[in-house]
Short mmCIF file of C-alpha atoms in Angstrom, two decimals:
data_model
loop_
_atom_site.label_atom_id
_atom_site.label_comp_id
_atom_site.label_asym_id
_atom_site.label_seq_id
_atom_site.Cartn_x
_atom_site.Cartn_y
_atom_site.Cartn_z
CA MET A 1 -24.83 56.77 -32.17
CA ILE A 2 -23.37 55.72 -35.53
CA SER A 3 -19.98 57.10 -34.49
CA LEU A 4 -20.15 54.99 -31.35
CA ASP A 5 -21.07 51.77 -33.10
CA PHE A 6 -18.18 52.52 -35.62
CA SER A 7 -15.63 52.94 -32.88
CA PHE A 8 -16.80 49.73 -31.16
CA ASN A 9 -16.49 47.77 -34.39
CA ILE A 10 -12.94 49.13 -35.01
CA LEU A 11 -12.00 48.12 -31.33
CA THR A 12 -13.35 44.55 -31.79
CA ARG A 13 -11.54 44.11 -35.07
CA ASP A 14 -8.18 45.31 -33.73
CA LEU A 15 -8.56 43.11 -30.76
CA SER A 16 -9.56 40.06 -32.76
CA TYR A 17 -6.42 40.76 -35.20
CA TYR A 18 -4.20 40.84 -32.08
CA LEU A 19 -5.49 37.59 -30.60
CA GLU A 20 -5.33 35.76 -33.87
CA ASN A 21 -1.86 36.91 -34.77
CA GLN A 22 0.15 37.94 -31.75
CA VAL A 23 -1.08 35.54 -29.12
CA LYS A 24 -1.48 32.54 -31.54
CA VAL A 25 1.94 33.00 -33.07
CA GLY A 26 3.45 33.59 -29.54
CA LEU A 27 2.17 30.33 -28.10
CA PHE A 28 3.80 28.35 -30.76
CA GLY A 29 6.34 30.72 -32.05
CA SER A 30 8.42 33.47 -30.57
CA GLY A 31 5.80 35.72 -28.90
CA VAL A 32 4.55 36.55 -25.46
CA GLY A 33 2.81 33.10 -25.11
CA LEU A 34 6.07 31.21 -25.51
CA SER A 35 7.64 33.23 -22.92
CA LEU A 36 4.89 32.63 -20.51
CA VAL A 37 5.04 28.91 -21.29
CA LEU A 38 8.62 28.72 -20.88
CA GLY A 39 8.49 30.71 -17.67
CA PHE A 40 5.94 28.67 -16.18
CA SER A 41 7.61 25.42 -17.07
CA ALA A 42 10.95 26.80 -15.49
CA ALA A 43 9.15 27.88 -12.38
CA TYR A 44 7.44 24.44 -12.01
CA THR A 45 10.75 22.61 -12.59
CA CYS A 46 12.36 24.57 -9.95
CA TYR A 47 9.56 24.04 -7.62
CA TYR A 48 9.51 20.32 -8.32
CA LEU A 49 13.26 19.92 -7.77
CA ILE A 50 13.35 21.93 -4.65
CA SER A 51 10.04 21.03 -2.89
CA VAL A 52 8.89 17.67 -4.33
CA ALA A 53 11.80 15.51 -5.29
CA LYS A 54 13.66 14.70 -2.04
CA LYS A 55 15.70 11.81 -0.46
CA PRO A 56 13.56 9.77 1.75
CA GLN A 57 14.34 9.75 5.59
CA LEU A 58 15.67 6.60 6.88
CA ILE A 59 15.23 5.95 10.67
CA SER A 60 16.31 2.83 12.54
CA GLY A 61 16.61 1.77 16.14
CA GLY A 62 20.06 0.36 15.62
CA LYS A 63 23.25 1.21 13.46
CA LYS A 64 23.61 -2.41 12.25
CA PHE A 65 20.30 -2.42 10.62
CA TYR A 66 20.62 1.12 9.36
CA GLN A 67 24.17 0.23 7.80
CA PHE A 68 22.75 -3.04 6.38
CA LEU A 69 19.98 -1.04 4.49
CA ARG A 70 22.35 1.60 3.27
CA GLU A 71 24.58 -1.02 1.78
CA GLN A 72 22.29 -3.71 0.49
CA CYS A 73 19.26 -1.34 -0.45
CA PRO A 74 20.69 1.70 -2.27
CA VAL A 75 17.07 2.80 -3.04
CA VAL A 76 16.97 3.98 0.67
CA SER A 77 19.41 6.63 -0.20
CA GLU A 78 18.42 7.83 -3.47
CA THR A 79 16.27 10.76 -4.37
CA TYR A 80 12.57 9.91 -4.83
CA TYR A 81 11.32 11.53 -8.14
CA PRO A 82 7.43 11.28 -7.96
CA THR A 83 5.83 11.36 -11.42
CA PHE A 84 6.01 15.05 -12.09
CA TRP A 85 2.43 15.49 -13.37
CA CYS A 86 0.82 13.47 -10.43
CA TRP A 87 2.89 13.81 -7.36
CA GLU A 88 0.10 14.90 -5.08
CA SER A 89 -1.01 12.44 -2.56
CA ARG A 90 -4.60 11.82 -3.55
CA ILE A 91 -3.91 11.81 -7.23
CA GLN A 92 -1.10 9.13 -6.74
CA THR A 93 -3.43 6.96 -4.58
CA LEU A 94 -6.36 7.28 -7.03
CA LEU A 95 -4.29 6.75 -10.20
CA ARG A 96 -2.12 3.90 -9.23
CA PRO A 97 -4.53 1.23 -9.92
CA PHE A 98 -5.27 2.64 -13.38
CA VAL A 99 -1.67 3.59 -14.83
CA THR A 100 0.32 0.75 -13.33
CA ALA A 101 0.56 -2.45 -15.61
CA LYS A 102 -0.95 -5.74 -14.34
CA PRO A 103 1.85 -8.41 -15.14
CA GLY A 104 0.39 -11.76 -16.32
CA VAL A 105 0.61 -14.37 -13.39
CA VAL A 106 -0.68 -17.69 -13.31
CA TYR A 107 -1.44 -18.85 -9.89
CA ARG A 108 -1.96 -22.24 -8.33
CA ASN A 109 -4.88 -22.00 -5.75
CA GLU A 110 -4.99 -24.07 -2.50
CA LEU A 111 -7.59 -23.90 0.07
CA ILE A 112 -6.58 -24.91 3.65
CA LYS A 113 -8.56 -25.50 6.77
CA ALA A 114 -8.73 -23.08 9.63
CA ALA A 115 -9.24 -24.15 13.36
CA ASP A 116 -12.85 -22.99 13.40
CA GLY A 117 -13.88 -24.97 10.31
CA GLY A 118 -13.37 -22.07 7.93
CA GLN A 119 -11.16 -22.02 4.83
CA ILE A 120 -8.31 -19.89 3.71
CA SER A 121 -7.47 -19.15 0.13
CA LEU A 122 -3.64 -19.26 -0.87
CA ASP A 123 -2.64 -18.25 -4.46
CA TRP A 124 0.82 -19.89 -5.16
CA PHE A 125 3.37 -18.74 -7.90
CA ASP A 126 5.74 -21.55 -7.89
CA ASN A 127 8.25 -20.14 -10.22
CA ASP A 128 9.41 -23.63 -11.35
CA ASP A 129 11.47 -21.99 -14.21
CA SER A 130 13.73 -20.43 -11.57
CA LEU A 131 17.46 -20.60 -12.71
CA SER A 132 19.07 -19.31 -9.55
CA HIS A 133 16.77 -21.59 -7.29
CA PRO A 134 16.03 -24.62 -9.32
CA ASP A 135 15.42 -26.96 -6.37
CA PRO A 136 11.81 -26.31 -5.12
CA ALA A 137 12.61 -27.73 -1.69
CA THR A 138 15.02 -24.80 -0.91
CA ARG A 139 13.62 -22.25 -3.27
CA PRO A 140 13.04 -19.01 -1.07
CA THR A 141 9.27 -18.17 -0.49
CA VAL A 142 7.82 -14.76 -0.23
CA LEU A 143 4.51 -14.42 1.61
CA LEU A 144 2.32 -11.52 0.27
CA LEU A 145 -0.49 -9.83 2.24
CA PRO A 146 -2.91 -7.51 0.28
CA GLY A 147 -4.69 -4.45 1.57
CA LEU A 148 -8.26 -4.17 3.25
CA THR A 149 -10.26 -5.49 0.36
CA GLY A 150 -7.45 -6.60 -1.92
CA THR A 151 -6.57 -10.02 -3.35
CA SER A 152 -3.80 -11.66 -5.37
CA ARG A 153 -5.00 -9.74 -8.50
CA GLU A 154 -4.15 -6.20 -7.22
CA SER A 155 -1.49 -4.52 -9.37
CA TYR A 156 0.81 -3.92 -6.40
CA ILE A 157 0.70 -7.71 -5.53
CA LEU A 158 1.24 -8.71 -9.18
CA HIS A 159 4.28 -6.40 -9.34
CA MET A 160 5.84 -7.95 -6.36
CA VAL A 161 5.24 -11.29 -7.80
CA GLN A 162 6.95 -10.22 -10.85
CA GLN A 163 9.88 -8.85 -8.84
CA SER A 164 10.13 -12.20 -7.00
CA ARG A 165 10.11 -13.99 -10.20
CA ASP A 166 13.04 -12.04 -11.46
CA LEU A 167 14.93 -12.96 -8.25
CA GLY A 168 14.10 -16.70 -8.57
CA TYR A 169 11.84 -16.86 -5.50
CA ARG A 170 8.38 -18.59 -4.96
CA CYS A 171 5.50 -16.52 -3.92
CA VAL A 172 2.23 -17.20 -2.11
CA VAL A 173 -0.54 -14.67 -1.50
CA PHE A 174 -2.65 -14.86 1.54
CA ASN A 175 -6.30 -13.92 0.55
CA ASN A 176 -8.37 -12.83 3.62
CA ARG A 177 -11.40 -14.94 4.05
CA GLY A 178 -14.32 -14.28 1.70
CA VAL A 179 -12.67 -11.79 -0.65
CA SER A 180 -11.29 -13.90 -3.54
CA GLY A 181 -14.22 -15.94 -4.65
CA GLU A 182 -14.05 -18.84 -2.20
CA THR A 183 -17.21 -19.81 -0.18
CA LEU A 184 -17.39 -18.58 3.35
CA LEU A 185 -17.88 -21.68 5.51
CA THR A 186 -18.20 -20.06 8.95
CA PRO A 187 -19.62 -16.74 10.05
CA ARG A 188 -16.18 -15.25 10.35
CA THR A 189 -14.13 -12.87 8.07
CA TYR A 190 -11.01 -10.94 9.06
CA CYS A 191 -9.63 -7.98 10.83
CA ALA A 192 -6.28 -6.18 11.34
CA ALA A 193 -6.16 -7.13 15.02
CA ASN A 194 -6.72 -10.94 14.65
CA THR A 195 -3.64 -12.84 13.38
CA GLU A 196 -4.83 -16.59 13.93
CA ASP A 197 -5.39 -17.03 10.21
CA LEU A 198 -1.98 -15.62 9.27
CA GLU A 199 -0.35 -17.83 11.93
CA THR A 200 -2.03 -20.86 10.28
CA VAL A 201 -0.75 -19.78 6.91
CA ILE A 202 2.78 -19.26 8.02
CA GLU A 203 2.80 -22.80 9.74
CA HIS A 204 1.33 -24.31 6.61
CA ILE A 205 4.04 -22.66 4.34
CA GLN A 206 6.81 -23.73 6.63
CA ARG A 207 5.50 -27.39 6.83
CA THR A 208 5.24 -27.36 2.93
CA ASN A 209 8.75 -26.31 2.26
CA GLU A 210 10.74 -26.89 5.50
CA ALA A 211 14.24 -26.15 3.94
CA ALA A 212 13.10 -22.96 2.15
CA PRO A 213 13.82 -19.55 3.77
CA ILE A 214 10.48 -17.46 4.14
CA MET A 215 10.20 -13.68 4.32
CA ALA A 216 6.90 -11.67 4.17
CA ALA A 217 5.59 -8.19 2.74
CA GLY A 218 2.35 -6.61 3.71
CA VAL A 219 0.43 -3.79 2.08
CA SER A 220 -1.68 -1.32 4.08
CA MET A 221 -4.00 -3.53 6.28
CA GLY A 222 -1.86 -6.51 5.28
CA GLY A 223 1.12 -4.68 6.78
CA MET A 224 -0.79 -3.93 9.91
CA MET A 225 -1.65 -7.60 10.43
CA LEU A 226 2.01 -8.59 9.80
CA ALA A 227 3.27 -6.07 12.35
CA ASN A 228 0.73 -7.20 14.85
CA TYR A 229 1.79 -10.86 14.22
CA LEU A 230 5.42 -10.03 14.73
CA GLY A 231 4.67 -8.10 17.98
CA ARG A 232 2.68 -11.01 19.36
CA LYS A 233 5.24 -13.73 18.32
CA GLY A 234 8.57 -12.15 19.17
CA ARG A 235 11.31 -14.53 17.93
CA GLU A 236 8.87 -17.47 17.85
CA THR A 237 8.43 -17.10 13.96
CA CYS A 238 10.11 -18.67 10.88
CA LEU A 239 10.05 -15.32 8.98
CA LYS A 240 13.48 -14.16 8.12
CA GLY A 241 12.44 -10.51 7.42
CA VAL A 242 9.39 -8.34 6.85
CA VAL A 243 8.69 -5.30 4.73
CA VAL A 244 5.64 -3.36 5.27
CA PHE A 245 4.01 -0.80 2.92
CA SER A 246 1.63 2.20 3.63
CA ALA A 247 0.54 0.61 7.09
CA GLY A 248 -1.78 2.50 9.27
CA TRP A 249 0.05 2.53 12.63
CA ASP A 250 -2.77 4.08 14.92
CA VAL A 251 -6.34 3.25 13.63
CA PHE A 252 -7.86 6.01 15.63
CA GLU A 253 -5.67 8.55 13.61
CA CYS A 254 -6.22 6.76 10.28
CA THR A 255 -10.08 6.74 10.55
CA ALA A 256 -10.21 10.39 11.80
CA SER A 257 -8.16 11.26 8.69
CA LEU A 258 -10.38 9.43 6.26
CA GLU A 259 -13.38 11.08 7.79
CA LYS A 260 -12.40 14.54 6.66
CA PRO A 261 -14.97 15.66 3.94
CA LEU A 262 -12.72 15.30 0.90
CA ASP A 263 -11.11 12.05 2.10
CA ARG A 264 -14.45 10.66 3.02
CA PHE A 265 -15.83 11.34 -0.48
CA LEU A 266 -12.68 10.03 -2.37
CA PHE A 267 -11.94 6.97 -0.22
CA ASN A 268 -13.96 6.24 2.81
CA SER A 269 -17.23 5.72 1.21
CA TYR A 270 -15.94 3.60 -1.50
CA LEU A 271 -14.02 1.29 0.89
CA THR A 272 -17.06 1.07 3.07
CA SER A 273 -19.19 -0.04 -0.04
CA CYS A 274 -16.58 -2.68 -0.96
CA LEU A 275 -16.65 -4.22 2.56
CA GLN A 276 -20.53 -4.17 2.40
CA ALA A 277 -20.35 -5.87 -1.01
CA SER A 278 -18.33 -8.74 0.48
CA VAL A 279 -20.75 -9.07 3.52
CA HIS A 280 -23.71 -9.08 0.98
CA ARG A 281 -21.83 -11.87 -1.00
CA HIS A 282 -21.78 -14.16 2.10
CA ARG A 283 -25.00 -12.90 3.54
CA PRO A 284 -26.66 -16.54 3.94
CA VAL A 285 -23.85 -17.51 6.35
CA LEU A 286 -23.42 -14.21 8.18
CA GLU A 287 -27.00 -13.11 8.83
CA LYS A 288 -27.28 -15.99 11.19
CA CYS A 289 -25.09 -14.11 13.65
CA TYR A 290 -25.14 -10.55 12.74
CA ASP A 291 -27.67 -7.73 11.82
CA ILE A 292 -26.79 -7.44 8.01
CA ASP A 293 -29.42 -4.90 7.33
CA HIS A 294 -27.88 -2.65 10.01
CA VAL A 295 -24.27 -3.32 8.59
CA MET A 296 -25.44 -2.41 5.02
CA LYS A 297 -26.50 1.03 6.27
CA ALA A 298 -23.04 2.09 7.42
CA ARG A 299 -21.67 4.93 5.66
CA THR A 300 -18.08 4.96 6.87
CA ILE A 301 -15.43 2.45 7.69
CA ARG A 302 -15.83 3.40 11.51
CA GLU A 303 -19.72 2.60 11.23
CA PHE A 304 -18.90 -0.50 9.53
CA ASP A 305 -16.47 -1.67 12.20
CA GLU A 306 -18.94 -0.64 14.97
CA ARG A 307 -21.77 -2.83 13.43
CA PHE A 308 -19.78 -5.69 12.15
CA THR A 309 -15.96 -6.18 12.75
CA SER A 310 -15.72 -5.25 16.43
CA ILE A 311 -18.75 -7.52 17.19
CA MET A 312 -17.52 -10.52 15.20
CA PHE A 313 -14.06 -10.43 17.01
CA GLY A 314 -15.74 -10.17 20.45
CA TYR A 315 -14.59 -6.63 21.48
CA PRO A 316 -16.70 -4.82 24.04
CA THR A 317 -16.61 -1.52 22.08
CA ASN A 318 -15.09 -0.43 18.65
CA ASP A 319 -12.41 1.63 20.64
CA ASP A 320 -11.26 -1.61 22.09
CA TYR A 321 -10.90 -2.99 18.65
CA TYR A 322 -9.04 -0.11 17.25
CA ARG A 323 -6.73 -0.03 20.12
CA ASP A 324 -5.85 -3.76 19.78
CA ALA A 325 -5.63 -3.30 15.90
CA SER A 326 -3.20 -0.52 16.08
CA PRO A 327 0.42 -1.96 15.44
CA VAL A 328 2.18 1.03 17.15
CA HIS A 329 1.45 -0.59 20.61
CA ARG A 330 3.34 -3.71 19.65
CA LEU A 331 6.44 -2.42 17.70
CA LYS A 332 8.57 -2.65 20.86
CA SER A 333 8.11 -6.47 20.87
CA VAL A 334 9.13 -7.19 17.20
CA GLN A 335 12.27 -9.27 16.98
CA VAL A 336 12.47 -9.76 13.34
CA PRO A 337 14.02 -7.34 10.82
CA MET A 338 11.20 -5.13 9.60
CA LEU A 339 11.37 -2.31 7.04
CA CYS A 340 8.46 0.05 6.96
CA LEU A 341 7.77 2.37 4.02
CA ASN A 342 5.39 5.29 4.50
CA ALA A 343 4.78 8.54 2.54
CA ALA A 344 4.29 11.58 4.78
CA ASP A 345 1.33 12.62 2.68
CA ASP A 346 -0.57 9.66 3.02
CA VAL A 347 -4.07 10.40 4.16
CA PHE A 348 -4.75 6.94 5.20
CA SER A 349 -1.81 7.04 7.59
CA PRO A 350 -1.04 10.67 8.57
CA SER A 351 2.47 11.85 9.16
CA HIS A 352 2.01 12.71 12.96
CA ALA A 353 0.90 9.20 13.58
CA ILE A 354 3.98 7.47 11.95
CA PRO A 355 5.70 5.90 14.87
CA VAL A 356 9.14 7.59 14.53
CA GLU A 357 9.92 7.41 18.26
CA ALA A 358 8.85 3.82 18.75
CA VAL A 359 11.06 2.62 15.90
CA LYS A 360 14.04 4.33 17.43
CA GLN A 361 13.56 2.23 20.44
CA ASN A 362 13.91 -1.18 18.58
CA PRO A 363 17.08 -2.31 16.74
CA ASN A 364 15.01 -4.67 14.56
CA LEU A 365 12.94 -1.82 12.98
CA ALA A 366 13.67 0.50 10.28
CA LEU A 367 11.30 3.31 8.90
CA LEU A 368 11.64 4.72 5.39
CA ILE A 369 9.57 8.03 4.92
CA THR A 370 9.22 9.70 1.64
CA CYS A 371 7.86 13.32 1.34
CA HIS A 372 5.29 11.98 -1.31
CA GLY A 373 3.84 8.90 -2.61
CA GLY A 374 0.19 8.82 -1.12
CA HIS A 375 -1.21 5.53 -0.16
CA ILE A 376 0.40 2.56 -2.02
CA GLY A 377 1.10 5.07 -4.83
CA PHE A 378 4.99 5.89 -5.03
CA LEU A 379 4.64 6.51 -8.79
CA GLU A 380 7.83 7.52 -10.50
CA GLY A 381 8.97 8.26 -14.04
CA LEU A 382 7.19 10.01 -16.90
CA TRP A 383 4.75 7.27 -17.32
CA PRO A 384 4.80 5.03 -14.25
CA ARG A 385 3.41 1.78 -15.82
CA GLN A 386 6.14 -0.76 -15.16
CA SER A 387 7.64 -0.10 -11.75
CA THR A 388 7.11 2.09 -8.68
CA TYR A 389 9.35 3.38 -5.93
CA MET A 390 7.69 0.82 -3.68
CA ASP A 391 8.56 -2.03 -6.19
CA ARG A 392 12.28 -1.14 -6.04
CA VAL A 393 12.33 -1.06 -2.21
CA PHE A 394 10.55 -4.45 -2.29
CA LYS A 395 12.92 -6.06 -4.65
CA GLN A 396 16.17 -4.74 -3.06
CA PHE A 397 15.08 -5.64 0.57
CA ALA A 398 13.70 -9.20 -0.46
CA LYS A 399 17.07 -9.90 -2.14
CA ALA A 400 19.01 -8.51 0.77
CA VAL A 401 16.99 -10.67 3.36
CA ILE A 402 17.20 -13.87 1.51
CA GLU A 403 20.76 -13.75 0.26
CA GLN A 404 22.39 -11.67 3.20
CA GLY A 405 20.19 -12.75 5.96
CA SER A 406 23.00 -14.20 8.17
CA ARG A 407 23.96 -10.56 8.73
CA LEU A 408 20.55 -9.89 10.38
CA GLN A 409 20.47 -12.59 12.93
CA ASP A 410 21.56 -10.30 15.75
CA LEU A 411 20.58 -6.71 15.38
CA SER A 412 20.80 -5.60 19.15
#
């Protein structure tokens, strides 16, 4: 028994000596540990460069628009290098609001009346210090549409305002009813299918600055609303061009993807609670027309839409609403140059639902698909605080539309 204990003590001592000296020295010196670290780093770098960092796929329905983008927006041809430590879709989506900076922007708020007696909140960045466009009457205007529960204070909106400021342009952010602190005057909010408020806003912007060119950018649901608007209006719009980021093209596929267990836990439940918080904030005016207690029990976006959104906008069923809200059905009618950026790994807009074939049939459309980027992520660089791939696409396309717009007048 004494011999066994003695042997065990010797073994323990020898193992401790090896761990304290060989492995410890190896990790930070020249031993086995360093070799493992270097080997793993080399393998990860090879995997990243071969499988993660790739050039985006550019698809267009016409050679003229395709060539225009290649010449005026070099970013569409460059390899997209996602941030190497957070290139996975969900991580990009979750981290973007926290790691990207929020540039300081001072807005001028304006409340305009809607046809039903409601009010719409617009946040203007006038850019009166613009050197390239000092005359406010002709200063180009960029209309920005945030996502589902977003406002003018979202980091991605602030970044686009900053990019527009650098170009010398004016910005105006269209906040959907009831989300930016204004009082809801009528029992009506917003949805992706209804574009009446957007039409009111665009007409107001045009009347305010009749000589200024206008383009628009929409993110997520804001992009869906823009695409539906263009599909309805055809050529009857003053917009010179549109860029859409991370739009959901088929709402049925989007909601099905977000109802998968992990994505429901990470995204769906949170967004549903944000929608419910907005309803609760305006409960006094909404409870006159809707069963708010029933709405507050919804656990998914689909349940929320079944109990609230589809009823508010008069659809017989929620499926009817989802069908009308899906921009894929209106892409053939778009008559304004529209660039769409989607990531193939976006769980909000799954790759199989990205309308590649529909885009190929319309010379006014172009689709830019990255392998990675998540939903409104597109983080790049070692520490992606100041700029994203999406920001670069926006800035180059906005400049091209405003300054070379004459080349886009007839893309057929």
